[in-house]
Short mmCIF file of C-alpha atoms in Angstrom, two decimals:
data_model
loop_
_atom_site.label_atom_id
_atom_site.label_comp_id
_atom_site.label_asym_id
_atom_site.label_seq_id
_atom_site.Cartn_x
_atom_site.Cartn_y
_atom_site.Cartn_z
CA UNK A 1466 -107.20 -20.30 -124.00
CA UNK A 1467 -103.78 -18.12 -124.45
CA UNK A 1468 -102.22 -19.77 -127.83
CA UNK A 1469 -98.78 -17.67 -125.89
CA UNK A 1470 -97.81 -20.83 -124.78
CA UNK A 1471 -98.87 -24.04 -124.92
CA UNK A 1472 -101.00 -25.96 -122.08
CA UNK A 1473 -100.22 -29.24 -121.77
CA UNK A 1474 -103.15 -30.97 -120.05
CA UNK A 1475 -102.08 -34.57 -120.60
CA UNK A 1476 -98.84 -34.21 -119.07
CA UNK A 1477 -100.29 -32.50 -116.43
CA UNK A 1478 -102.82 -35.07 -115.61
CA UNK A 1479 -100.35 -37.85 -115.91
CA UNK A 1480 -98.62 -36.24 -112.67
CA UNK A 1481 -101.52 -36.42 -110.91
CA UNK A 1482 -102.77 -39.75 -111.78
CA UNK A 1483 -99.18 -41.52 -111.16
CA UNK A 1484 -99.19 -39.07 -107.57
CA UNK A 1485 -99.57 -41.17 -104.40
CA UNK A 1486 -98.42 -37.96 -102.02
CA UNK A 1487 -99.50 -34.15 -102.76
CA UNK A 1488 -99.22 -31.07 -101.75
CA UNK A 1489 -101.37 -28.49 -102.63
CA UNK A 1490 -100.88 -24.83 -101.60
CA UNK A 1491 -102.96 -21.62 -102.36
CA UNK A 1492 -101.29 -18.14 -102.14
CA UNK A 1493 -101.34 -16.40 -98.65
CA UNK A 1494 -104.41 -15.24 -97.21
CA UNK A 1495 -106.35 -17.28 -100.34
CA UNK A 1496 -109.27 -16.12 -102.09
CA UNK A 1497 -112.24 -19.11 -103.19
CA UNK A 1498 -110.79 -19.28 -106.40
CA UNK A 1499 -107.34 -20.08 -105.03
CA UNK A 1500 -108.65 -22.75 -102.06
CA UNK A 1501 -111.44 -23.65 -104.33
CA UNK A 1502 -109.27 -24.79 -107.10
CA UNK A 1503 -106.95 -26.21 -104.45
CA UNK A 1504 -109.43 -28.43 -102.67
CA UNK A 1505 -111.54 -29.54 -105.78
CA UNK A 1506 -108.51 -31.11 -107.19
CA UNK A 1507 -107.41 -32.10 -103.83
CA UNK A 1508 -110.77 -34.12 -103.46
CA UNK A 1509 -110.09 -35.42 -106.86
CA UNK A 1510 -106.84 -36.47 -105.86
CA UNK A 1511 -107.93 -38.23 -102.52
CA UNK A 1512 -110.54 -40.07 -103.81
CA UNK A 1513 -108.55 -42.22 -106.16
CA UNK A 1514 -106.61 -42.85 -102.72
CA UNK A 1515 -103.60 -40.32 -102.75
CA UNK A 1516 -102.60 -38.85 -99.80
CA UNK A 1517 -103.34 -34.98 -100.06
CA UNK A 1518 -102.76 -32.08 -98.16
CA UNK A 1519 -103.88 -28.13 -98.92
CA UNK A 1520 -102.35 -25.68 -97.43
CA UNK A 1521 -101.45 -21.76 -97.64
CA UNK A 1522 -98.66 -19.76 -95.81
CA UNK A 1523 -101.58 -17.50 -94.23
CA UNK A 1524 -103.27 -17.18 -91.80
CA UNK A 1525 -103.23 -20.03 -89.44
CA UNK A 1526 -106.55 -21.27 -90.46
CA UNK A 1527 -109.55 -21.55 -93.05
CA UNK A 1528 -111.25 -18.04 -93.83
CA UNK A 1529 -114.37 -18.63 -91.91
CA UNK A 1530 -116.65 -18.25 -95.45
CA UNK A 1531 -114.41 -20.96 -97.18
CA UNK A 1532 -114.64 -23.44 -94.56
CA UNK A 1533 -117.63 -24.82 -96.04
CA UNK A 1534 -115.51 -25.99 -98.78
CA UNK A 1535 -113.04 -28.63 -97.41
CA UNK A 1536 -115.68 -31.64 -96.68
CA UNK A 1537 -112.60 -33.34 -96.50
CA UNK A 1538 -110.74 -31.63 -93.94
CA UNK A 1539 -107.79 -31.99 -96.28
CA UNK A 1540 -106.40 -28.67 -95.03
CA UNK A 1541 -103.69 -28.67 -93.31
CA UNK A 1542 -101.46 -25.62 -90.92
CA UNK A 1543 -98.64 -24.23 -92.77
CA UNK A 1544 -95.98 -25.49 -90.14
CA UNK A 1545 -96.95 -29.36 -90.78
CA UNK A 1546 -96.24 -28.91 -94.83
CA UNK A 1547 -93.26 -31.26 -95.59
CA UNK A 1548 -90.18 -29.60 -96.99
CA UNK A 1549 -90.41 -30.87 -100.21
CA UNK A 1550 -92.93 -33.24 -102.03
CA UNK A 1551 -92.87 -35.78 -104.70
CA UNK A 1552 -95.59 -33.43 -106.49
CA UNK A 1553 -96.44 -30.12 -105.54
CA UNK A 1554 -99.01 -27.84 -106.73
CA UNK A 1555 -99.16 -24.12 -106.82
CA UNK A 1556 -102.53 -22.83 -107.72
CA UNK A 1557 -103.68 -19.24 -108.49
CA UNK A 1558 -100.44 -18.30 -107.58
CA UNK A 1559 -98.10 -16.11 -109.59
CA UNK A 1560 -94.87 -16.45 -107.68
CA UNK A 1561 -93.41 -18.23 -104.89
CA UNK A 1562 -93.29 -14.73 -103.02
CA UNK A 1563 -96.87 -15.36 -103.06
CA UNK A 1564 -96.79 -18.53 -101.18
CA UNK A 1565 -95.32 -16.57 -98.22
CA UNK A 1566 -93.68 -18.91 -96.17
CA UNK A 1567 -94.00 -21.97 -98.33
CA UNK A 1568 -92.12 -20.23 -100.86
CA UNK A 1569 -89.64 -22.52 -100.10
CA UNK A 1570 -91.12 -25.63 -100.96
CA UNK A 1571 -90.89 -24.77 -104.25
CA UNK A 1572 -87.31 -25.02 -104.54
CA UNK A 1573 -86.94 -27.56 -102.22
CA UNK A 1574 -89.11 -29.90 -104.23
CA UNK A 1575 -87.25 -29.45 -107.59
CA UNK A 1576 -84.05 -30.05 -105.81
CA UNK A 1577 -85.16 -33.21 -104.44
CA UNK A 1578 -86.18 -34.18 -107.79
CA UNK A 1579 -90.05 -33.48 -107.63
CA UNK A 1580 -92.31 -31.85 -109.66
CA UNK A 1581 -93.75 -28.85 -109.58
CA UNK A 1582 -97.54 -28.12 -110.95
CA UNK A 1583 -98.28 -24.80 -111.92
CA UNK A 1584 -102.18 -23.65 -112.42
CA UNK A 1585 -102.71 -20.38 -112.84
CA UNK A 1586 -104.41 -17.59 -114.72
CA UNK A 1587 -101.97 -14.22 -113.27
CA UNK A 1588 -100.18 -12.40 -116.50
CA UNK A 1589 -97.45 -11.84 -113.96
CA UNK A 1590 -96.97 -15.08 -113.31
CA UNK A 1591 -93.29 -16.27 -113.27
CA UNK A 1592 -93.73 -19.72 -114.68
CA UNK A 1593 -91.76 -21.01 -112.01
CA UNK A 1594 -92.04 -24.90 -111.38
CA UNK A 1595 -91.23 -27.58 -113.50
CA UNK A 1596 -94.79 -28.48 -115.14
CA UNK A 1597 -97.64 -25.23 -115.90
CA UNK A 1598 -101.02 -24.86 -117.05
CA UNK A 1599 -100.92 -20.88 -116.99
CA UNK A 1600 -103.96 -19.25 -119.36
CA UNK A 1601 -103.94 -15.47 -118.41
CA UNK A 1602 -107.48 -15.04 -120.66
CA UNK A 1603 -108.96 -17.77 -118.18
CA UNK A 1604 -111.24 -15.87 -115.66
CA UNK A 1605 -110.27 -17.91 -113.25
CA UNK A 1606 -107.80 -20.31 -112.05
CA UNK A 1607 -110.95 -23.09 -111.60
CA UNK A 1608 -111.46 -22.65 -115.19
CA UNK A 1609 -107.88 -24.63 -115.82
CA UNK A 1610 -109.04 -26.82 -112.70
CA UNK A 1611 -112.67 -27.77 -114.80
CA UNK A 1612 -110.21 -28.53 -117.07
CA UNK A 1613 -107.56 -30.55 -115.47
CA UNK A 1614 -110.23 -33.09 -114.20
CA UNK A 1615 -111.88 -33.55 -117.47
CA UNK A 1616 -108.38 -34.67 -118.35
CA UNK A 1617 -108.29 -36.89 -115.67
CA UNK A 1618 -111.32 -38.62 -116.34
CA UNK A 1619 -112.91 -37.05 -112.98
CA UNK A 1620 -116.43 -37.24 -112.89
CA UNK A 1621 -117.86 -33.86 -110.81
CA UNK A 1622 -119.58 -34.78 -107.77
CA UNK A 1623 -121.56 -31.46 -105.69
CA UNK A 1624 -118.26 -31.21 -102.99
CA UNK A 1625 -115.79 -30.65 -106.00
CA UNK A 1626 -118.37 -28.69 -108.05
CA UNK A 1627 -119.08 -26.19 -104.99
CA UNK A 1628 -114.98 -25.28 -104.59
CA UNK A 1629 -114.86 -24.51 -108.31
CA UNK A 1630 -117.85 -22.73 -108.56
CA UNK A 1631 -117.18 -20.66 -105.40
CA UNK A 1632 -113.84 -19.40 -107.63
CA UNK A 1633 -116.00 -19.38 -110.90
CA UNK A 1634 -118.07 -16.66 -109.02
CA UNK A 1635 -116.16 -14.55 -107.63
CA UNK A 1636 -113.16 -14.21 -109.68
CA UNK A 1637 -115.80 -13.31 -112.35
CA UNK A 1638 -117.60 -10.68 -109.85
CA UNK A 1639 -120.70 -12.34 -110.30
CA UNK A 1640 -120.11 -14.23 -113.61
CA UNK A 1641 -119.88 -10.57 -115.17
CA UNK A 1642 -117.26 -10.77 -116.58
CA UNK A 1643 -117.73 -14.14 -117.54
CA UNK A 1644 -117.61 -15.90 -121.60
CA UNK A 1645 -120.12 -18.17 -122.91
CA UNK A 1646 -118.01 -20.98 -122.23
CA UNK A 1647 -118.09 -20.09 -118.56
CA UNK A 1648 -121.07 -19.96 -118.26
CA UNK A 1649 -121.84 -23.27 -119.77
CA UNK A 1650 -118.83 -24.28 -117.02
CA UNK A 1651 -120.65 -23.23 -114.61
CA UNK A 1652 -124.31 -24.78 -116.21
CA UNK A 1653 -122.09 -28.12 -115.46
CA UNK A 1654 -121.46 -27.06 -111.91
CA UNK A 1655 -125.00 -26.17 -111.19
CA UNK A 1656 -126.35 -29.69 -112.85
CA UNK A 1657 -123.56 -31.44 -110.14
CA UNK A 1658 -125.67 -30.17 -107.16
CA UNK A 1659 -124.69 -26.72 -106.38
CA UNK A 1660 -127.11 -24.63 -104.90
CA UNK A 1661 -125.75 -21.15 -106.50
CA UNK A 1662 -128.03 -19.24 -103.47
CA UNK A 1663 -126.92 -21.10 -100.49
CA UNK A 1664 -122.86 -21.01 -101.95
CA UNK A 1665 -123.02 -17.07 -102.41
CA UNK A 1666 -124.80 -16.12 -99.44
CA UNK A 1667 -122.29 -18.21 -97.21
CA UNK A 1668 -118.99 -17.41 -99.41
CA UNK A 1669 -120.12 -13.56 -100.27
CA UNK A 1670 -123.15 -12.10 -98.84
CA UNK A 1671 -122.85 -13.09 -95.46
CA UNK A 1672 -120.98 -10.67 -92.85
CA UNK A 1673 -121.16 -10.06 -89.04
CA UNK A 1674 -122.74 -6.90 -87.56
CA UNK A 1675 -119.35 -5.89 -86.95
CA UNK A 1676 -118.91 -5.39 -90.63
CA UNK A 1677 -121.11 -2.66 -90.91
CA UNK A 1678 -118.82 -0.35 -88.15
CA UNK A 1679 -116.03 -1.17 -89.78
CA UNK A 1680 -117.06 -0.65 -93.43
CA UNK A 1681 -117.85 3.00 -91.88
CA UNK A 1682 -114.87 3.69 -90.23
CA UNK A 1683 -112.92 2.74 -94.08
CA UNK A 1684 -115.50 4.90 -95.53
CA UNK A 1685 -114.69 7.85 -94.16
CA UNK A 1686 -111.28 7.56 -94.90
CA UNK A 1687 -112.28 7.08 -98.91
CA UNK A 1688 -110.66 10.08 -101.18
CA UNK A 1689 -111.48 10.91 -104.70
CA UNK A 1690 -108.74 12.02 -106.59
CA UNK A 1691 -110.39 13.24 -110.53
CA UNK A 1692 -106.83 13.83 -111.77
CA UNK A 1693 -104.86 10.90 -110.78
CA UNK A 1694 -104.83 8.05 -112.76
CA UNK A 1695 -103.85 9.86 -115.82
CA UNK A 1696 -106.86 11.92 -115.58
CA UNK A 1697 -109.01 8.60 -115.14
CA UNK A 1698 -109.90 9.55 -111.92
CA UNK A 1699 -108.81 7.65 -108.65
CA UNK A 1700 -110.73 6.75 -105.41
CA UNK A 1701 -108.34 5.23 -102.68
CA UNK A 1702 -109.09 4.18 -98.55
CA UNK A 1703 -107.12 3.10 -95.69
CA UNK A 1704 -107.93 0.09 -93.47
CA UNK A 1705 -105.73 0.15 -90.39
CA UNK A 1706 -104.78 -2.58 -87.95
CA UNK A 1707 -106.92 -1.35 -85.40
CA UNK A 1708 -110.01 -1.57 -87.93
CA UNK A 1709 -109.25 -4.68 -89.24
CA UNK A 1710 -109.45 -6.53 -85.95
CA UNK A 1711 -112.65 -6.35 -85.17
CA UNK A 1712 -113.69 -8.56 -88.69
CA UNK A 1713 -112.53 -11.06 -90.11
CA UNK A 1714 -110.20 -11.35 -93.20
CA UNK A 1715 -112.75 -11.59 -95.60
CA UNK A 1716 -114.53 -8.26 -94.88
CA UNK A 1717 -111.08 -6.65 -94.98
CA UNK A 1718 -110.73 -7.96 -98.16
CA UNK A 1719 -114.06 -7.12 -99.80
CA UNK A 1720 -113.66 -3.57 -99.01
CA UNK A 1721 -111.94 -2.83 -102.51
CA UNK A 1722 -115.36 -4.09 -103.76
CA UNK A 1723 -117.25 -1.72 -102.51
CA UNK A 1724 -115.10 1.33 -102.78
CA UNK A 1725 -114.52 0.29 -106.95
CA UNK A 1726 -118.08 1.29 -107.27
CA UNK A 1727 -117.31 5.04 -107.49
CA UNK A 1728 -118.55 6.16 -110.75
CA UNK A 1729 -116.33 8.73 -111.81
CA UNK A 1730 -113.22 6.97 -110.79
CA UNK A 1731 -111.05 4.13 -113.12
CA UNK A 1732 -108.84 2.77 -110.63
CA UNK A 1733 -110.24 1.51 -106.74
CA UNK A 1734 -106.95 1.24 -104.22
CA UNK A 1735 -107.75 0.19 -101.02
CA UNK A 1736 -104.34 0.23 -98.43
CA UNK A 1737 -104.39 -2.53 -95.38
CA UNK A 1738 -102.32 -2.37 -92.39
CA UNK A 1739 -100.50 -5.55 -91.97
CA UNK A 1740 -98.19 -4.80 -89.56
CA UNK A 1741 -96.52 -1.70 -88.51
CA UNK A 1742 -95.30 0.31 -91.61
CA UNK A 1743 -96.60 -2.81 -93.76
CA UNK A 1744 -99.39 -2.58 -96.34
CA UNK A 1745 -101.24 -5.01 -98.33
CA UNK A 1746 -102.79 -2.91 -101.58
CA UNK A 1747 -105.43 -3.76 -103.84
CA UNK A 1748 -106.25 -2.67 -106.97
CA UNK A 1749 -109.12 -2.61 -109.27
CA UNK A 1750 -109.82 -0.96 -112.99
CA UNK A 1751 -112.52 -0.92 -114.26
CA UNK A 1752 -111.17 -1.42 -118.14
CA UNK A 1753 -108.59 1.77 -119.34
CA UNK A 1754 -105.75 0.86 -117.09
CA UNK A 1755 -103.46 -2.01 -116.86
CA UNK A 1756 -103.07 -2.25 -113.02
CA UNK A 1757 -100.80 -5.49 -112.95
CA UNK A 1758 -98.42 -3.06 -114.55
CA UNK A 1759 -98.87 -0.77 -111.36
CA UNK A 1760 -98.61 -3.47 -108.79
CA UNK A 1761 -95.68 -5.40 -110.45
CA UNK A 1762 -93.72 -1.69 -110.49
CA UNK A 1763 -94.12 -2.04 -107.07
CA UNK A 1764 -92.99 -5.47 -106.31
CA UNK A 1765 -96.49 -7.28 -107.08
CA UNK A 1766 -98.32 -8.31 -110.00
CA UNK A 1767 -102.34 -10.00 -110.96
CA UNK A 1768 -104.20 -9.21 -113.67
CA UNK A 1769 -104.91 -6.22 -116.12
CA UNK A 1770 -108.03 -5.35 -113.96
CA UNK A 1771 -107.18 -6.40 -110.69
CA UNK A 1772 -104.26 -6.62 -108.85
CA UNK A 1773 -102.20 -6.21 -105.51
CA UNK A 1774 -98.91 -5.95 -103.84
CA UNK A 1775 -97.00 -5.18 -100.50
CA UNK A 1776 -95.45 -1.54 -99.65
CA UNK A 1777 -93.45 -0.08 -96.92
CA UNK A 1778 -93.97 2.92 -95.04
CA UNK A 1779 -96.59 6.00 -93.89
CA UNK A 1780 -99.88 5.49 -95.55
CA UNK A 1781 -99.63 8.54 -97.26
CA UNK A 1782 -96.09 7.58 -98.56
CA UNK A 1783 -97.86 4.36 -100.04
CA UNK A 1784 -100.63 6.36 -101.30
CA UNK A 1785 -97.63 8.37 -103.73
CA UNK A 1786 -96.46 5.49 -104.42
CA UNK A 1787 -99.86 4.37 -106.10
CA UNK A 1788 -100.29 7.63 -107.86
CA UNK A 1789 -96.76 7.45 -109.15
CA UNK A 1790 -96.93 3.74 -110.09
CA UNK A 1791 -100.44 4.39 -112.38
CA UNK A 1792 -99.14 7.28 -113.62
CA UNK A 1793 -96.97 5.18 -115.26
CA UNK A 1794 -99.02 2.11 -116.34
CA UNK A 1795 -100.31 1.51 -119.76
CA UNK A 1796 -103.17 1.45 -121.00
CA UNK A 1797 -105.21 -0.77 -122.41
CA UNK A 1798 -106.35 -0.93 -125.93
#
């Protein structure tokens, strides 16, 4: 854990134990680690007889892979959050711009005198509620969650080992970039119930036909630039709206995965129409190049290797914008 600052687990899980009413939200358009986390300790929460709700600004409803996860259909539309809440939790979740339109919650909650969890593993993140458990050398933000419930005395059954071991594997890409001690997390996980073959195939492996058009229409649009990146070497693509449509979220999303796989470039960007002039970027690194850095110049932030963040304009006038931001990132050591 990041001896930066220190985590105070106890304090933490006294919140949760005294809560009667939470609110738990995931960032917009949430990856498993984020609803994962969210709805493990959700299930955690409603089986000692709290009333929960887990939410995210967007989209309107549960990623079709993730669905699987909420066997408590504790999710709940972003229009039916309550203003404020006597204990709110942010997880995986940097900043309140992050929360897109929850952000406000946030505020609202502290000035109605409520607390505000924070559980998260960004290095950008803001440290912006009242109460954090924020580890930036955790792989993943159900790492802090494994945690949190040992705290609390939780013991794991298969629903609330599944949610954390859906973000155990895929913030880790595959537990590669996982320690020892994840790995014995995730031993714990497994001995709960999880079957690790059944979770991946329906949370990662599993894609309509429609994917396979669409992955070639990105494809083509995939440029390698050798000299960008401070001579690391970039590879960027484009997904436009029109693309996008005919998949869902998820396959939009796992297209940096795939293009990050180019072996003679360090940095993967991979631009994503969200409205008109409006782009959602991702980036990846593959270990020389600090792309929070990059993506925080740019109004963003995430972590050293991977990382993301909004931009205005042409695609090509995002695309300098890339080049220019990592031309100006560190490195790392």
């Amino acid at each position: 854990m990041s001896t930066s600052a220190p985590l105070d687990f106890p304090r933490a899980a006294g919140l949760l134990r005294e809560a009667t009413d939470v609110t738990l939200l995931a960032h917009v358009r949430p990856d498993a680690d984020a609803l994962g986390s969210a709805l493990a300790l959700g299930r955690a929460l409603y089986l000692r007889g709290a009333t929960v709700r887990v939410s995210f600004g967007e989209p309107a409803e549960v990623p079709e892979s993730l669905r699987g996860l909420d066997v408590d259909g504790l999710f709940v539309p972003a229009g039916e959050v309550p203003p404020s809440a006597g204990l709110l939790v942010c997880l995986d979740t940097p900043s309140p711009a992050r929360l897109g339109g929850l952000a406000d919650r946030v505020a609202a909650t502290r000035s109605g005198g409520g607390e505000v969890l924070v559980v998260d593993h960004h290095a950008s993140n803001l440290r912006y509620g009242s109460v954090h458990l924020v580890d930036d050398t955790a792989e993943a933000t159900a790492v802090l969650v494994l945690a949190l419930l040992d705290e609390m005395g939780v013991t794991l059954d298969e629903p609330i080992a599944r949610c954390l071991y859906a973000g155990l594997v895929t913030d880790t890409g595959g537990f590669r970039r996982a320690r020892p001690s994840t790995h014995r997390a995730a031993a714990r996980l497994l001995e709960a119930g999880v079957d690790p073959d059944r979770l991946a195939r329906e949370v990662i492996d599993d894609h309509p036909f429609a994917w396979l058009p669409m992955l070639s229409a990105v494809l083509a649009t995939a440029r390698l630039e050798p000299e960008a990146a401070q001579g690391f070497g970039l590879v960027h693509a484009v997904v436009t709206a029109d693309v996008a449509a005919t998949v869902r979220l998820e396959e939009v999303e796992g297209v940096v995965d795939v293009i990050r796989s180019t072996r003679e470039a360090e940095v993967a960007v991979v631009l994503k129409e969200q409205g008109p002039g409006e782009w959602s970027v991702s980036f990846r690194a593959i270990g020389k190049i600090d792309v929070s850095q990059a993506a925080r110049s740019l109004g963003g932030g995430g972590h050293r290797l991977a990382a993301g963040c909004t931009i205005h304009g042409t695609a090509e006038e995002g695309l300098a914008m890339v080049r220019r931001a990592l031309a100006e990132a560190p490195l790392l050591g």
